[in-house]
Tab-separated table of C-alpha atoms in Angstrom:
chain	number	residue	atom	x	y	z
A	1	MET	CA	-3.130	-62.489	-56.243
A	2	ILE	CA	0.203	-60.693	-56.696
A	3	ASP	CA	0.311	-61.417	-60.423
A	4	ILE	CA	-3.176	-59.981	-60.880
A	5	LYS	CA	-2.216	-56.868	-58.914
A	6	TYR	CA	0.785	-56.181	-61.146
A	7	LYS	CA	-1.318	-56.790	-64.225
A	8	ILE	CA	-3.812	-54.192	-63.029
A	9	ILE	CA	-1.016	-51.668	-62.379
A	10	LEU	CA	0.433	-52.327	-65.831
A	11	ALA	CA	-2.977	-52.042	-67.465
A	12	PHE	CA	-3.770	-48.708	-65.829
A	13	SER	CA	-0.307	-47.371	-66.639
A	14	PHE	CA	-0.843	-48.308	-70.241
A	15	ILE	CA	-4.262	-46.618	-70.210
A	16	ILE	CA	-2.778	-43.379	-68.867
A	17	LEU	CA	-0.011	-43.355	-71.491
A	18	LEU	CA	-2.497	-44.212	-74.212
A	19	LEU	CA	-4.878	-41.439	-73.187
A	20	ALA	CA	-2.076	-38.906	-73.035
A	21	ALA	CA	-0.717	-39.942	-76.444
A	22	THR	CA	-4.064	-40.118	-78.179
A	23	GLY	CA	-5.425	-36.946	-76.571
A	24	PHE	CA	-3.539	-34.727	-78.986
A	25	PHE	CA	-4.639	-36.861	-81.910
A	26	LEU	CA	-8.263	-36.764	-80.733
A	27	ILE	CA	-8.208	-32.965	-80.433
A	28	GLN	CA	-6.920	-32.661	-83.990
A	29	SER	CA	-9.426	-35.219	-85.285
A	30	MET	CA	-12.412	-33.749	-83.429
A	31	GLU	CA	-13.569	-32.231	-86.685
A	32	SER	CA	-13.827	-35.710	-88.160
A	33	LEU	CA	-15.616	-37.054	-85.072
A	34	ALA	CA	-18.020	-34.105	-85.156
A	35	LYS	CA	-18.914	-35.007	-88.726
A	36	GLU	CA	-19.630	-38.567	-87.625
A	37	THR	CA	-21.852	-37.154	-84.902
A	38	GLU	CA	-23.612	-35.048	-87.538
A	39	ASN	CA	-24.316	-38.186	-89.558
A	40	ILE	CA	-25.818	-39.823	-86.497
A	41	TYR	CA	-28.186	-36.896	-85.954
A	42	ARG	CA	-29.376	-37.127	-89.542
A	43	HIS	CA	-31.098	-40.426	-88.710
A	44	PRO	CA	-34.431	-40.682	-86.845
A	45	PHE	CA	-34.190	-41.472	-83.176
A	46	ALA	CA	-36.336	-43.694	-81.009
A	47	VAL	CA	-39.639	-42.471	-82.457
A	48	SER	CA	-38.760	-43.125	-86.086
A	49	ASN	CA	-37.286	-46.507	-85.116
A	50	ALA	CA	-40.514	-47.304	-83.301
A	51	THR	CA	-42.626	-46.374	-86.343
A	52	ARG	CA	-40.438	-48.657	-88.430
A	53	ASP	CA	-40.983	-51.520	-85.982
A	54	ILE	CA	-44.728	-50.850	-85.971
A	55	ARG	CA	-44.817	-51.147	-89.752
A	56	ILE	CA	-42.906	-54.427	-89.573
A	57	HIS	CA	-45.338	-55.853	-87.006
A	58	ILE	CA	-48.316	-54.650	-89.079
A	59	LEU	CA	-46.920	-56.460	-92.124
A	60	SER	CA	-46.456	-59.572	-89.972
A	61	ILE	CA	-50.070	-59.358	-88.795
A	62	GLN	CA	-51.286	-58.958	-92.365
A	63	ASN	CA	-49.254	-61.995	-93.450
A	64	ASP	CA	-50.549	-64.021	-90.495
A	65	LEU	CA	-54.076	-62.878	-91.297
A	66	LYS	CA	-53.688	-64.115	-94.875
A	67	GLU	CA	-52.222	-67.402	-93.638
A	68	SER	CA	-55.137	-67.830	-91.214
A	69	MET	CA	-57.578	-67.324	-94.110
A	70	LEU	CA	-55.830	-70.093	-96.043
A	71	SER	CA	-55.674	-72.478	-93.070
A	72	LYS	CA	-58.275	-75.157	-92.523
A	73	GLY	CA	-58.661	-74.356	-88.862
A	74	GLY	CA	-57.416	-76.405	-85.982
A	75	GLU	CA	-53.941	-76.016	-84.526
A	76	SER	CA	-52.571	-74.103	-87.557
A	77	PHE	CA	-55.304	-71.462	-87.270
A	78	GLY	CA	-54.707	-71.165	-83.532
A	79	ILE	CA	-50.982	-70.587	-84.075
A	80	GLN	CA	-51.684	-67.791	-86.580
A	81	VAL	CA	-54.119	-66.111	-84.154
A	82	GLU	CA	-51.541	-66.331	-81.332
A	83	ARG	CA	-48.913	-64.724	-83.575
A	84	ILE	CA	-51.352	-61.929	-84.480
A	85	CYS	CA	-51.977	-61.261	-80.775
A	86	LEU	CA	-48.229	-61.315	-80.070
A	87	ASN	CA	-47.506	-58.711	-82.773
A	88	GLU	CA	-50.419	-56.572	-81.534
A	89	ASN	CA	-48.871	-56.539	-78.062
A	90	LYS	CA	-45.503	-55.538	-79.524
A	91	ILE	CA	-47.165	-52.673	-81.406
A	92	ARG	CA	-48.737	-51.512	-78.130
A	93	GLY	CA	-45.285	-51.474	-76.604
A	94	GLN	CA	-43.969	-49.279	-79.429
A	95	PHE	CA	-46.938	-46.916	-78.977
A	96	GLU	CA	-45.952	-46.482	-75.339
A	97	ARG	CA	-42.397	-45.726	-76.432
A	98	ILE	CA	-43.610	-43.088	-78.914
A	99	GLU	CA	-45.943	-41.497	-76.357
A	100	GLU	CA	-43.029	-41.232	-73.926
A	101	ARG	CA	-40.494	-39.711	-76.351
A	102	PHE	CA	-42.546	-37.831	-78.965
A	103	LEU	CA	-41.734	-34.112	-78.873
A	104	GLY	CA	-44.707	-32.899	-80.908
A	105	ASP	CA	-48.427	-32.658	-80.222
A	106	LYS	CA	-49.547	-35.749	-78.292
A	107	GLN	CA	-52.890	-35.587	-80.137
A	108	ASP	CA	-51.089	-36.760	-83.281
A	109	VAL	CA	-49.972	-39.872	-81.399
A	110	LYS	CA	-53.519	-40.475	-80.170
A	111	LYS	CA	-54.793	-40.207	-83.769
A	112	MET	CA	-52.295	-42.853	-84.819
A	113	ILE	CA	-53.391	-45.144	-81.951
A	114	GLN	CA	-57.049	-44.598	-82.817
A	115	ALA	CA	-56.324	-45.486	-86.456
A	116	PHE	CA	-54.611	-48.657	-85.249
A	117	ASP	CA	-57.585	-49.524	-83.009
A	118	ARG	CA	-59.945	-49.244	-85.998
A	119	TRP	CA	-57.646	-51.406	-88.102
A	120	LYS	CA	-57.210	-53.908	-85.240
A	121	THR	CA	-60.993	-54.136	-84.750
A	122	GLN	CA	-61.427	-55.092	-88.395
A	123	CYS	CA	-58.661	-57.707	-88.079
A	124	GLU	CA	-60.413	-59.187	-85.045
A	125	SER	CA	-63.710	-59.243	-86.957
A	126	ILE	CA	-62.058	-61.126	-89.814
A	127	VAL	CA	-60.616	-63.686	-87.358
A	128	SER	CA	-64.016	-64.017	-85.668
A	129	LEU	CA	-65.737	-64.637	-89.012
A	130	LYS	CA	-63.096	-67.222	-89.894
A	131	LYS	CA	-63.677	-69.009	-86.577
A	132	LYS	CA	-67.402	-69.183	-87.442
A	133	ASP	CA	-66.530	-70.625	-90.922
A	134	MET	CA	-67.939	-67.448	-92.524
A	135	ASN	CA	-65.020	-67.432	-94.953
A	136	ASP	CA	-66.695	-65.417	-97.711
A	137	GLN	CA	-67.646	-62.589	-95.350
A	138	ALA	CA	-64.170	-62.614	-93.823
A	139	LEU	CA	-62.508	-62.488	-97.260
A	140	ARG	CA	-64.799	-59.668	-98.395
A	141	MET	CA	-63.974	-57.580	-95.325
A	142	MET	CA	-60.278	-58.291	-95.806
A	143	GLN	CA	-60.337	-57.186	-99.474
A	144	GLU	CA	-62.770	-54.260	-99.296
A	145	GLN	CA	-62.656	-52.634	-95.850
A	146	LEU	CA	-59.286	-53.502	-94.354
A	147	PRO	CA	-57.119	-51.836	-97.111
A	148	GLN	CA	-58.762	-48.425	-96.545
A	149	THR	CA	-58.267	-48.628	-92.785
A	150	ALA	CA	-54.689	-49.771	-93.308
A	151	LYS	CA	-54.087	-46.792	-95.597
A	152	GLU	CA	-55.344	-44.389	-92.918
A	153	LEU	CA	-53.148	-46.078	-90.319
A	154	ASP	CA	-50.084	-45.865	-92.574
A	155	ALA	CA	-50.701	-42.149	-93.142
A	156	ALA	CA	-50.900	-41.550	-89.378
A	157	ILE	CA	-47.670	-43.494	-88.813
A	158	GLN	CA	-45.928	-41.627	-91.634
A	159	PHE	CA	-46.868	-38.281	-90.069
A	160	ILE	CA	-45.173	-39.290	-86.809
A	161	ALA	CA	-42.101	-40.580	-88.681
A	162	ASP	CA	-41.813	-37.354	-90.701
A	163	PHE	CA	-41.971	-35.282	-87.540
A	164	ALA	CA	-39.236	-37.398	-85.956
A	165	ASN	CA	-37.017	-36.965	-89.005
A	166	ALA	CA	-37.593	-33.215	-88.855
A	167	LYS	CA	-36.490	-33.227	-85.240
A	168	ALA	CA	-33.374	-35.164	-86.220
A	169	SER	CA	-32.509	-32.431	-88.687
A	170	GLU	CA	-33.026	-29.852	-85.972
A	171	PHE	CA	-30.630	-31.715	-83.698
A	172	TYR	CA	-28.138	-31.842	-86.538
A	173	THR	CA	-28.184	-28.061	-86.813
A	174	MET	CA	-27.630	-27.754	-83.070
A	175	THR	CA	-24.642	-30.084	-83.362
A	176	LEU	CA	-22.976	-27.818	-85.858
A	177	GLU	CA	-23.379	-24.897	-83.497
A	178	ARG	CA	-21.845	-26.802	-80.611
A	179	LYS	CA	-18.862	-28.077	-82.555
A	180	LYS	CA	-16.426	-25.453	-81.360
A	181	GLY	CA	-17.472	-25.809	-77.739
A	182	SER	CA	-16.965	-29.594	-77.981
A	183	LEU	CA	-13.264	-29.180	-78.740
A	184	ALA	CA	-12.642	-27.242	-75.543
A	185	THR	CA	-14.864	-29.527	-73.526
A	186	PHE	CA	-13.059	-32.623	-74.750
A	187	THR	CA	-9.694	-31.170	-73.772
A	188	ILE	CA	-10.957	-30.574	-70.241
A	189	LEU	CA	-12.489	-34.041	-70.094
A	190	LEU	CA	-9.231	-35.599	-71.264
A	191	ALA	CA	-7.340	-33.902	-68.429
A	192	MET	CA	-9.972	-35.049	-65.964
A	193	THR	CA	-9.761	-38.596	-67.360
A	194	ILE	CA	-6.018	-38.739	-66.799
A	195	ALA	CA	-6.400	-37.413	-63.245
A	196	GLY	CA	-9.263	-39.815	-62.596
A	197	SER	CA	-7.280	-42.736	-63.961
A	198	LEU	CA	-4.439	-41.949	-61.563
A	199	PHE	CA	-6.887	-41.888	-58.680
A	200	ILE	CA	-8.514	-45.153	-59.799
A	201	LEU	CA	-5.105	-46.762	-60.131
A	202	PHE	CA	-4.249	-45.856	-56.562
A	203	TYR	CA	-7.659	-46.870	-55.227
A	204	VAL	CA	-7.850	-50.206	-57.057
A	205	VAL	CA	-4.383	-51.306	-56.040
A	206	ARG	CA	-5.076	-50.337	-52.460
A	207	ASN	CA	-8.340	-52.268	-52.281
A	208	HIS	CA	-7.502	-55.107	-54.624
A	209	ASP	CA	-6.614	-57.689	-51.995
A	210	SER	CA	-9.717	-57.120	-49.879
A	211	SER	CA	-11.920	-57.224	-52.994
A	212	GLN	CA	-10.365	-60.476	-54.096
A	213	ARG	CA	-10.921	-61.976	-50.694
A	214	GLU	CA	-14.559	-60.912	-50.778
A	215	ILE	CA	-15.021	-62.405	-54.239
A	216	MET	CA	-13.404	-65.648	-53.188
A	217	ARG	CA	-15.637	-65.753	-50.127
A	218	TYR	CA	-18.716	-65.419	-52.315
A	219	PHE	CA	-17.422	-68.123	-54.670
A	220	HIS	CA	-16.803	-70.358	-51.693
A	221	LEU	CA	-20.332	-69.782	-50.372
A	222	ILE	CA	-21.768	-70.614	-53.786
A	223	ASP	CA	-19.574	-73.685	-54.159
A	224	GLN	CA	-20.499	-75.001	-50.715
A	225	ASN	CA	-24.211	-74.235	-50.710
A	226	ILE	CA	-25.552	-74.241	-54.286
A	227	MET	CA	-25.716	-77.347	-56.481
A	228	LEU	CA	-24.163	-76.251	-59.787
A	229	ALA	CA	-22.415	-77.959	-62.669
A	230	SER	CA	-21.051	-77.053	-66.078
A	231	THR	CA	-20.885	-79.533	-68.967
A	232	ASP	CA	-19.503	-79.362	-72.497
A	233	LYS	CA	-21.598	-79.931	-75.629
A	234	GLU	CA	-21.057	-83.702	-75.323
A	235	GLY	CA	-22.356	-83.725	-71.747
A	236	LYS	CA	-18.988	-84.222	-70.011
A	237	ILE	CA	-18.583	-82.374	-66.716
A	238	LEU	CA	-16.284	-79.336	-66.890
A	239	ASP	CA	-16.880	-78.146	-63.330
A	240	ILE	CA	-19.117	-79.115	-60.419
A	241	SER	CA	-19.747	-77.497	-57.042
A	242	ASN	CA	-18.831	-79.233	-53.822
A	243	ALA	CA	-22.442	-78.860	-52.682
A	244	LEU	CA	-23.574	-81.037	-55.600
A	245	CYS	CA	-20.729	-83.502	-55.000
A	246	ARG	CA	-21.830	-83.942	-51.381
A	247	TYR	CA	-25.422	-84.430	-52.452
A	248	LEU	CA	-24.461	-87.110	-54.994
A	249	GLY	CA	-21.934	-88.726	-52.645
A	250	VAL	CA	-18.969	-88.270	-54.998
A	251	THR	CA	-15.777	-86.211	-55.218
A	252	LYS	CA	-15.119	-83.382	-57.634
A	253	LYS	CA	-11.987	-85.116	-58.927
A	254	ALA	CA	-13.973	-88.238	-59.765
A	255	MET	CA	-16.628	-86.274	-61.653
A	256	ILE	CA	-14.552	-83.913	-63.825
A	257	GLY	CA	-14.445	-85.180	-67.408
A	258	LYS	CA	-17.106	-87.841	-66.811
A	259	PRO	CA	-20.502	-87.917	-68.599
A	260	SER	CA	-23.161	-86.177	-66.529
A	261	ARG	CA	-26.183	-87.962	-68.063
A	262	PHE	CA	-28.065	-84.911	-66.753
A	263	PHE	CA	-27.675	-86.394	-63.231
A	264	ILE	CA	-30.627	-88.760	-63.795
A	265	ASP	CA	-30.816	-92.519	-63.305
A	266	GLU	CA	-30.119	-94.809	-66.265
A	267	GLU	CA	-33.656	-96.213	-66.430
A	268	GLN	CA	-34.993	-92.735	-67.224
A	269	ALA	CA	-33.785	-92.879	-70.823
A	270	ASP	CA	-36.970	-91.296	-72.162
A	271	LEU	CA	-36.477	-88.244	-69.968
A	272	ALA	CA	-32.867	-87.937	-71.133
A	273	SER	CA	-34.047	-87.998	-74.760
A	274	GLU	CA	-36.606	-85.302	-73.979
A	275	ILE	CA	-33.919	-83.092	-72.410
A	276	VAL	CA	-31.598	-83.528	-75.407
A	277	THR	CA	-34.427	-82.609	-77.785
A	278	VAL	CA	-34.999	-79.341	-75.917
A	279	ILE	CA	-31.444	-78.146	-75.222
A	280	GLU	CA	-30.116	-78.991	-78.704
A	281	THR	CA	-32.521	-76.362	-80.061
A	282	GLY	CA	-30.840	-73.762	-77.837
A	283	SER	CA	-33.706	-73.579	-75.346
A	284	LYS	CA	-33.593	-73.868	-71.592
A	285	TRP	CA	-34.930	-77.102	-70.058
A	286	GLN	CA	-36.344	-77.213	-66.568
A	287	GLY	CA	-38.131	-80.025	-64.815
A	288	ASN	CA	-38.218	-82.451	-61.919
A	289	ILE	CA	-36.248	-85.691	-61.837
A	290	LYS	CA	-36.535	-88.661	-59.514
A	291	LYS	CA	-33.257	-90.083	-58.227
A	292	VAL	CA	-32.702	-93.231	-56.167
A	293	PHE	CA	-29.462	-93.322	-54.154
A	294	ASN	CA	-27.438	-96.359	-53.074
A	295	ASN	CA	-29.212	-96.535	-49.737
A	296	LEU	CA	-32.473	-96.843	-51.726
A	297	GLU	CA	-33.511	-93.386	-50.584
A	298	THR	CA	-35.637	-91.628	-53.209
A	299	ARG	CA	-35.114	-87.909	-53.704
A	300	TRP	CA	-36.725	-85.384	-56.059
A	301	ILE	CA	-34.581	-82.765	-57.794
A	302	ASN	CA	-35.560	-79.710	-59.792
A	303	GLN	CA	-32.993	-79.074	-62.513
A	304	ALA	CA	-32.601	-76.160	-64.910
A	305	ILE	CA	-30.239	-76.570	-67.878
A	306	HIS	CA	-29.173	-73.353	-69.619
A	307	PRO	CA	-27.202	-73.158	-72.886
A	308	VAL	CA	-24.028	-71.029	-72.642
A	309	TYR	CA	-22.719	-69.154	-75.684
A	310	ASN	CA	-19.287	-67.754	-76.506
A	311	ASP	CA	-18.470	-64.313	-77.894
A	312	LYS	CA	-19.474	-65.461	-81.388
A	313	TYR	CA	-22.807	-66.653	-80.002
A	314	GLU	CA	-21.864	-70.240	-80.635
A	315	LEU	CA	-22.996	-72.885	-78.155
A	316	SER	CA	-20.012	-73.709	-75.957
A	317	SER	CA	-21.383	-75.471	-72.866
A	318	TYR	CA	-24.371	-76.044	-70.609
A	319	SER	CA	-24.995	-74.739	-67.107
A	320	HIS	CA	-26.903	-76.957	-64.644
A	321	ILE	CA	-28.647	-75.579	-61.559
A	322	LEU	CA	-30.140	-78.210	-59.231
A	323	SER	CA	-32.161	-78.009	-56.037
A	324	ASP	CA	-33.679	-80.667	-53.803
A	325	ILE	CA	-37.478	-80.437	-53.742
A	326	THR	CA	-38.213	-83.709	-51.956
A	327	ASP	CA	-40.060	-82.027	-49.086
A	328	LYS	CA	-42.127	-79.972	-51.511
A	329	LYS	CA	-42.837	-83.086	-53.569
A	330	VAL	CA	-44.029	-84.920	-50.471
A	331	LEU	CA	-46.475	-82.110	-49.713
A	332	GLU	CA	-47.682	-82.152	-53.310
A	333	GLU	CA	-48.154	-85.904	-53.212
A	334	LEU	CA	-50.227	-85.606	-50.057
A	335	SER	CA	-52.713	-83.474	-51.999
A	336	VAL	CA	-52.912	-85.871	-54.967
A	337	THR	CA	-52.751	-89.254	-53.223
A	338	ASP	CA	-55.323	-91.403	-51.512
A	339	LYS	CA	-54.623	-91.428	-47.759
A	340	LEU	CA	-55.585	-95.059	-47.214
A	341	THR	CA	-53.681	-96.734	-50.085
A	342	THR	CA	-51.134	-93.926	-50.844
A	343	LEU	CA	-51.995	-94.397	-54.520
A	344	LEU	CA	-52.749	-91.396	-56.708
A	345	ASN	CA	-56.324	-90.154	-56.355
A	346	ARG	CA	-59.015	-89.221	-58.879
A	347	ARG	CA	-57.883	-85.604	-58.997
A	348	SER	CA	-54.419	-86.572	-60.191
A	349	PHE	CA	-55.912	-89.134	-62.612
A	350	ASP	CA	-57.440	-86.380	-64.757
A	351	ASP	CA	-54.110	-84.515	-64.984
A	352	VAL	CA	-51.904	-87.544	-65.601
A	353	ILE	CA	-54.030	-89.165	-68.316
A	354	GLU	CA	-54.040	-85.966	-70.380
A	355	LYS	CA	-50.258	-85.706	-70.118
A	356	GLU	CA	-49.707	-89.364	-71.029
A	357	ILE	CA	-52.058	-89.155	-74.024
A	358	ARG	CA	-50.069	-86.190	-75.379
A	359	MET	CA	-46.821	-88.071	-74.772
A	360	ALA	CA	-48.108	-91.143	-76.625
A	361	TYR	CA	-49.170	-88.921	-79.522
A	362	ARG	CA	-45.650	-87.504	-79.840
A	363	ARG	CA	-43.924	-90.877	-79.509
A	364	ASP	CA	-46.494	-92.799	-81.563
A	365	SER	CA	-46.485	-95.401	-78.781
A	366	PHE	CA	-49.026	-97.715	-77.163
A	367	LEU	CA	-51.008	-96.577	-74.136
A	368	THR	CA	-53.231	-98.818	-71.994
A	369	LEU	CA	-55.896	-97.739	-69.503
A	370	ALA	CA	-57.202	-100.490	-67.223
A	371	MET	CA	-60.090	-100.218	-64.739
A	372	MET	CA	-60.218	-102.720	-61.837
A	373	ASP	CA	-63.018	-103.434	-59.374
A	374	ILE	CA	-63.160	-105.775	-56.351
A	375	ASP	CA	-65.842	-108.406	-56.843
A	376	PHE	CA	-68.780	-108.230	-54.390
A	377	PHE	CA	-66.896	-105.759	-52.174
A	378	LYS	CA	-70.088	-104.286	-50.705
A	379	ARG	CA	-70.992	-107.747	-49.357
A	380	TYR	CA	-67.499	-107.971	-47.878
A	381	ASN	CA	-67.872	-104.645	-46.058
A	382	ASP	CA	-71.391	-105.464	-44.877
A	383	ASN	CA	-70.347	-108.823	-43.393
A	384	TYR	CA	-66.738	-108.334	-42.287
A	385	GLY	CA	-66.866	-104.635	-41.435
A	386	HIS	CA	-65.289	-101.542	-42.984
A	387	PRO	CA	-61.945	-101.840	-41.113
A	388	ALA	CA	-61.497	-105.263	-42.705
A	389	GLY	CA	-62.474	-103.741	-46.055
A	390	ASP	CA	-59.846	-101.030	-45.618
A	391	ASP	CA	-57.247	-103.708	-44.908
A	392	VAL	CA	-58.184	-105.438	-48.196
A	393	LEU	CA	-57.687	-102.161	-50.074
A	394	ILE	CA	-54.266	-101.655	-48.475
A	395	GLN	CA	-53.164	-105.204	-49.345
A	396	MET	CA	-54.347	-104.766	-52.936
A	397	ALA	CA	-52.452	-101.495	-53.236
A	398	GLY	CA	-49.324	-103.302	-52.042
A	399	VAL	CA	-49.715	-105.942	-54.772
A	400	LEU	CA	-50.227	-103.276	-57.424
A	401	LYS	CA	-47.161	-101.318	-56.304
A	402	ARG	CA	-45.046	-104.490	-56.406
A	403	ILE	CA	-46.091	-105.339	-59.975
A	404	VAL	CA	-46.703	-101.918	-61.548
A	405	LYS	CA	-43.324	-100.324	-60.848
A	406	ARG	CA	-41.905	-98.804	-64.049
A	407	PRO	CA	-41.173	-95.035	-63.774
A	408	ASP	CA	-43.842	-94.161	-66.343
A	409	ASP	CA	-46.564	-96.502	-64.975
A	410	TYR	CA	-49.328	-94.976	-62.859
A	411	LEU	CA	-51.715	-96.400	-60.231
A	412	PHE	CA	-54.877	-94.630	-59.076
A	413	ARG	CA	-57.666	-95.249	-56.616
A	414	VAL	CA	-60.578	-93.603	-58.426
A	415	GLY	CA	-63.446	-94.829	-56.230
A	416	GLY	CA	-64.286	-96.892	-53.169
A	417	GLU	CA	-63.137	-100.275	-54.493
A	418	GLU	CA	-62.274	-99.105	-58.008
A	419	PHE	CA	-58.691	-98.705	-59.254
A	420	ALA	CA	-57.159	-97.469	-62.516
A	421	ILE	CA	-53.845	-98.475	-64.075
A	422	LEU	CA	-52.241	-96.399	-66.846
A	423	PHE	CA	-49.120	-97.697	-68.577
A	424	PRO	CA	-47.423	-97.052	-71.953
A	425	GLY	CA	-45.362	-99.087	-74.387
A	426	THR	CA	-47.321	-102.370	-74.366
A	427	ASP	CA	-49.630	-103.681	-77.102
A	428	SER	CA	-53.013	-105.364	-76.472
A	429	SER	CA	-51.551	-108.854	-76.129
A	430	GLY	CA	-48.855	-107.735	-73.700
A	431	SER	CA	-51.361	-105.693	-71.699
A	432	LEU	CA	-53.648	-108.707	-71.325
A	433	LYS	CA	-50.796	-110.856	-69.950
A	434	PHE	CA	-49.719	-108.081	-67.582
A	435	LEU	CA	-53.228	-107.523	-66.230
A	436	GLU	CA	-53.827	-111.259	-65.913
A	437	LYS	CA	-50.738	-111.412	-63.701
A	438	ILE	CA	-52.259	-108.711	-61.488
A	439	ARG	CA	-55.590	-110.576	-61.271
A	440	GLN	CA	-53.870	-113.815	-60.304
A	441	SER	CA	-51.611	-112.094	-57.747
A	442	ILE	CA	-54.613	-110.596	-55.958
A	443	GLU	CA	-56.433	-113.923	-55.904
A	444	GLU	CA	-53.267	-115.521	-54.502
A	445	LEU	CA	-53.526	-113.243	-51.462
A	446	LYS	CA	-56.100	-115.819	-50.280
A	447	ILE	CA	-58.204	-113.226	-48.474
A	448	ILE	CA	-61.320	-115.107	-47.325
A	449	HIS	CA	-64.602	-113.869	-48.865
A	450	GLN	CA	-67.385	-116.347	-48.050
A	451	TYR	CA	-70.018	-114.049	-49.521
A	452	SER	CA	-68.596	-113.975	-53.077
A	453	ASP	CA	-70.448	-115.826	-55.836
A	454	VAL	CA	-67.289	-116.667	-57.820
A	455	SER	CA	-64.656	-117.662	-55.265
A	456	GLU	CA	-64.089	-118.212	-51.573
A	457	HIS	CA	-61.364	-115.537	-51.753
A	458	ILE	CA	-61.218	-111.891	-52.742
A	459	THR	CA	-61.070	-111.521	-56.565
A	460	VAL	CA	-61.080	-108.617	-59.011
A	461	SER	CA	-62.532	-107.890	-62.429
A	462	ILE	CA	-60.422	-105.866	-64.875
A	463	GLY	CA	-61.330	-104.137	-68.124
A	464	SER	CA	-58.838	-102.327	-70.353
A	465	ARG	CA	-58.385	-100.613	-73.708
A	466	THR	CA	-55.114	-100.226	-75.611
A	467	TYR	CA	-54.482	-97.713	-78.386
A	468	LYS	CA	-51.445	-96.459	-80.267
A	469	GLY	CA	-50.371	-92.905	-81.077
A	470	THR	CA	-52.997	-90.698	-82.702
A	471	GLU	CA	-55.590	-93.487	-82.458
A	472	ILE	CA	-55.921	-92.741	-78.735
A	473	PRO	CA	-59.263	-90.988	-78.046
A	474	GLU	CA	-59.636	-88.018	-75.730
A	475	LYS	CA	-59.516	-88.802	-72.010
A	476	ASN	CA	-63.254	-89.021	-71.280
A	477	GLN	CA	-63.887	-91.385	-74.180
A	478	PHE	CA	-60.790	-93.416	-73.282
A	479	TYR	CA	-62.073	-93.773	-69.702
A	480	SER	CA	-65.569	-94.639	-70.874
A	481	GLN	CA	-64.309	-97.414	-73.165
A	482	ALA	CA	-62.117	-98.936	-70.445
A	483	ASP	CA	-65.030	-98.715	-68.022
A	484	HIS	CA	-67.219	-100.534	-70.550
A	485	CYS	CA	-64.669	-103.360	-70.701
A	486	LEU	CA	-64.779	-103.481	-66.902
A	487	TYR	CA	-68.555	-103.791	-67.140
A	488	GLU	CA	-68.148	-106.778	-69.471
A	489	ALA	CA	-65.610	-108.352	-67.105
A	490	LYS	CA	-67.974	-107.951	-64.148
A	491	LYS	CA	-70.648	-109.936	-65.955
A	492	GLN	CA	-68.405	-112.965	-65.428
A	493	ARG	CA	-66.374	-111.780	-62.388
A	494	ASN	CA	-62.740	-112.656	-61.643
A	495	LYS	CA	-62.002	-111.907	-65.306
A	496	VAL	CA	-59.822	-109.662	-67.483
A	497	VAL	CA	-61.427	-108.175	-70.606
A	498	SER	CA	-58.888	-106.361	-72.777
A	499	LEU	CA	-59.402	-104.831	-76.225
């Protein structure tokens, strides 16, 4: 504290001496500074800069429009259309800036906007024709009509830019007239700066200790209540808050210099790879991670990882902000899980399967969807009663949870006695063995079912389809094919049919 106080006193003393010494030099060199100011006024201000940006965005739209004409549709065409829309929004922003700062007749600005609207309408028509595969009509409009509209738009923009440049010249003339007054004004300001610096010096020194205490109090509150960490480019921990240390059950001393592994469990290697892919591009990553502690308690954490740059805008470290969202996750799970079995319900099935299909596309990995149905379950309910049927469903869910337990495996109850299993990374042969194990485990429960035609115990029929990477069909077709395999399995009962 004392060292910092003396450094502040020394710094302000140096500032006062520097201002006093350079004041005379600045007065003598005001003529040179005034000339620099004159050069600044020769350039267009916000309006001319905005017209320049508008032209750049228009060129970008024209390039994207040409690229969209050359594309064969699909994702590439969609990207070009999104970029066109993005540049159109940026142009609208520049129009608002011009309308706010333009010093001339606002009708001239409206004419420019109207010219842009006509040009934009033609661009949208070209995109619409391209979407309808009317390429010849789109190309004809682009070559014959769009250039004339673009010419009118450019003329309207140029008029605004010329007016802005004229205003810049007018400001330049005013600067010359104020040059003499600036010399006297600067002298007064210099004296006021020295007096103000003396006052600031006295005030800062007087209040330095209390300010430092307040800052330290805030730092302490942050350290004790917010889960934060800082890591270097290699992932080693540079600093970590005590709040995060308490949450993880470690000490700060033990964590400094150790690999953070993004504070996720070792078996979540795929998630770690995903995080690395994002942050190494300089982007922020944010998502939820599941963490199991030594007492086998499972917690959910939301983590945001921000890249930190030095003065040269070079990546120097990463900042981690974590928060416990277990309670929120529990509430979310209540809305997407089946109350009886606690498995995911049909609503969550539709969301998860889409996500897993996209993931398998990116990784070029296997993905298996299995449908499972209890054999002659209606007879069981009719003869043993629905409470007994519910107990069967609960026992089956327990078997499934015990066997299907990898972090990226999913279990769903999609109907009364119908279940779905979605799991990646296993080919057709491996999937068949895995599902056969499930079928046998359920039969080994030895739940009496005297009304079954295939066994004296509860049995299940399972049908599944396995695909790899881009061979995976869209979700409805994928479900339909797995359901068809289930249909084939139910012809024989107590059977697994896997393709």
